[in-house]
Amino acid sequence: MRRNALLNLIFAAITAVCAMGVWMAQAQSAASTLRIGFLASPDDEDYDGALVFKHYVEQKSAGRIAVEIFPSGQFCGNGRECIEGLQTGTLDIHMTTVGGLGLLFGPAQVLDLPYAFADDGIAQCVFDGPLIDQLRDAVLDAGLGMRLMAASNTGGWRNFATRTTPVRHPDDLEGLKIRTTPAPLQQELVRRLGARPTPVTWSELYTALATGVVDGTKNGVQDLVGMRFHEHLKHIALDRHSYMGALWWVSEQRWQMLPEPVRRIVHDGFQQLELVTRALPIRAEVDAYRAFEAAGGTVHELSPEARAAFRARAAGMRTWFAERYDPIWLARLDRAIAACEAGRQADFDAVAGAPNRAPNRDPTPPRD
């Protein structure tokens, strides 16, 4: 009996070792290399986030998984090509803006509705909440072949930047050709403000600004400076009309091939990426504004009246969205924002309402 028990124990040990060998072989064959491709340059926070992801995944997998990073359009030349790469499995990881996703899944543009978020804290709170989970599920249910892994930021806040015309009021945008992505919501906002939306690809925007094909653009200041657009842009109006959300995706085809332990490492790697790509734009914004002004540009703080005028012109965007997409997304956005604002108020109340404890005025030090 003892001999049989010993044999069974040896057999179980051999089975476990073989299973581990099978897992390692699967991990190496299915996920030996993960390729990240995006359009931003190595000076961008997207690249820093990708580096952190690479370091984490390669370290936690003990070198079984390698991560290759292709910035500046090296793997795919535009957003559509990158998304097609995700869907076919030739590209493993890619970041889209909200507008970029909106071309594929229109309801996602709810995150781009103008003047929806009060500040970074509220925006990030919403991006951490159930609305993003609902967006992930909806994209998967639509069979688009992409799994949302992280919701972060790519450049701070969108403002209107112009070549020659200072913008201090919506009336100043009248007739100007403003670069947008092809996303319908972005184009409609520019129309409502009196300007002419002009879709131009990111890689062609520098030339479009230099030659006057467009009179301005709507981007974050870090992107303007990082891409040297400030060589042709001389004015920024700080209307902060939308938070530049960054949506990081994994190819669903590749995800299904990954063994469960590898999925966990990849998931956790995206949490590290998210931390970096949220923090860096806030800090980089300070230096970017300084660089813009040092190059001869002017940053225009808007008056309360001007801000109210921008919001009034954009007020119809909610109705525009509801008429084209399922209004349930508006309700979800409103609930998410309300919950985040209530949570912030509760945090403040907890701090402000803390009892005022008098300090210990006994100068006698405690005895050992």
JSON list of N, CA and C in Angstrom, two decimals, residues 103 122 141 143 163 187 200 222 229 232 247 279 281 300 355 362:
[
{"chain": "A", "resi": 103, "resn": "LEU", "atom": "N", "xyz": [-15.22, 56.61, -34.99]},
{"chain": "A", "resi": 103, "resn": "LEU", "atom": "CA", "xyz": [-15.43, 56.27, -36.39]},
{"chain": "A", "resi": 103, "resn": "LEU", "atom": "C", "xyz": [-15.86, 54.82, -36.55]},
{"chain": "A", "resi": 122, "resn": "ILE", "atom": "N", "xyz": [-12.38, 64.61, -12.16]},
{"chain": "A", "resi": 122, "resn": "ILE", "atom": "CA", "xyz": [-13.69, 64.07, -12.53]},
{"chain": "A", "resi": 122, "resn": "ILE", "atom": "C", "xyz": [-13.57, 63.17, -13.75]},
{"chain": "A", "resi": 141, "resn": "ASP", "atom": "N", "xyz": [-19.38, 43.06, -27.87]},
{"chain": "A", "resi": 141, "resn": "ASP", "atom": "CA", "xyz": [-20.66, 42.55, -28.38]},
{"chain": "A", "resi": 141, "resn": "ASP", "atom": "C", "xyz": [-20.86, 42.90, -29.84]},
{"chain": "A", "resi": 143, "resn": "GLY", "atom": "N", "xyz": [-18.65, 42.76, -32.00]},
{"chain": "A", "resi": 143, "resn": "GLY", "atom": "CA", "xyz": [-17.78, 41.90, -32.80]},
{"chain": "A", "resi": 143, "resn": "GLY", "atom": "C", "xyz": [-16.68, 42.65, -33.52]},
{"chain": "A", "resi": 163, "resn": "ARG", "atom": "N", "xyz": [-3.36, 79.95, -36.11]},
{"chain": "A", "resi": 163, "resn": "ARG", "atom": "CA", "xyz": [-2.13, 80.48, -36.71]},
{"chain": "A", "resi": 163, "resn": "ARG", "atom": "C", "xyz": [-2.00, 81.99, -36.49]},
{"chain": "A", "resi": 187, "resn": "GLN", "atom": "N", "xyz": [-16.51, 67.29, -35.70]},
{"chain": "A", "resi": 187, "resn": "GLN", "atom": "CA", "xyz": [-16.84, 68.17, -36.83]},
{"chain": "A", "resi": 187, "resn": "GLN", "atom": "C", "xyz": [-18.09, 69.00, -36.51]},
{"chain": "A", "resi": 200, "resn": "VAL", "atom": "N", "xyz": [-7.90, 66.43, -41.33]},
{"chain": "A", "resi": 200, "resn": "VAL", "atom": "CA", "xyz": [-6.52, 66.26, -41.80]},
{"chain": "A", "resi": 200, "resn": "VAL", "atom": "C", "xyz": [-5.88, 65.17, -40.94]},
{"chain": "A", "resi": 222, "resn": "GLN", "atom": "N", "xyz": [0.61, 69.85, -25.24]},
{"chain": "A", "resi": 222, "resn": "GLN", "atom": "CA", "xyz": [1.77, 68.97, -25.31]},
{"chain": "A", "resi": 222, "resn": "GLN", "atom": "C", "xyz": [1.96, 68.43, -26.72]},
{"chain": "A", "resi": 229, "resn": "PHE", "atom": "N", "xyz": [4.18, 71.89, -33.93]},
{"chain": "A", "resi": 229, "resn": "PHE", "atom": "CA", "xyz": [3.13, 72.66, -34.59]},
{"chain": "A", "resi": 229, "resn": "PHE", "atom": "C", "xyz": [3.17, 74.13, -34.16]},
{"chain": "A", "resi": 232, "resn": "HIS", "atom": "N", "xyz": [4.02, 77.20, -36.26]},
{"chain": "A", "resi": 232, "resn": "HIS", "atom": "CA", "xyz": [3.05, 77.88, -37.13]},
{"chain": "A", "resi": 232, "resn": "HIS", "atom": "C", "xyz": [1.81, 78.34, -36.37]},
{"chain": "A", "resi": 247, "resn": "LEU", "atom": "N", "xyz": [-7.64, 55.36, -25.22]},
{"chain": "A", "resi": 247, "resn": "LEU", "atom": "CA", "xyz": [-8.22, 54.04, -25.04]},
{"chain": "A", "resi": 247, "resn": "LEU", "atom": "C", "xyz": [-7.23, 53.01, -25.59]},
{"chain": "A", "resi": 279, "resn": "ALA", "atom": "N", "xyz": [-0.55, 60.65, -15.34]},
{"chain": "A", "resi": 279, "resn": "ALA", "atom": "CA", "xyz": [0.21, 61.63, -14.57]},
{"chain": "A", "resi": 279, "resn": "ALA", "atom": "C", "xyz": [1.07, 62.53, -15.47]},
{"chain": "A", "resi": 281, "resn": "PRO", "atom": "N", "xyz": [0.82, 63.80, -18.62]},
{"chain": "A", "resi": 281, "resn": "PRO", "atom": "CA", "xyz": [0.27, 64.98, -19.30]},
{"chain": "A", "resi": 281, "resn": "PRO", "atom": "C", "xyz": [0.04, 66.17, -18.39]},
{"chain": "A", "resi": 300, "resn": "HIS", "atom": "N", "xyz": [-4.29, 82.44, -24.26]},
{"chain": "A", "resi": 300, "resn": "HIS", "atom": "CA", "xyz": [-5.41, 83.32, -23.92]},
{"chain": "A", "resi": 300, "resn": "HIS", "atom": "C", "xyz": [-6.31, 82.67, -22.87]},
{"chain": "A", "resi": 355, "resn": "PRO", "atom": "N", "xyz": [-12.84, 67.15, 13.29]},
{"chain": "A", "resi": 355, "resn": "PRO", "atom": "CA", "xyz": [-12.75, 67.98, 14.50]},
{"chain": "A", "resi": 355, "resn": "PRO", "atom": "C", "xyz": [-11.40, 68.67, 14.62]},
{"chain": "A", "resi": 362, "resn": "ASP", "atom": "N", "xyz": [2.26, 70.44, 26.00]},
{"chain": "A", "resi": 362, "resn": "ASP", "atom": "CA", "xyz": [3.20, 70.04, 27.06]},
{"chain": "A", "resi": 362, "resn": "ASP", "atom": "C", "xyz": [4.59, 69.90, 26.45]}
]
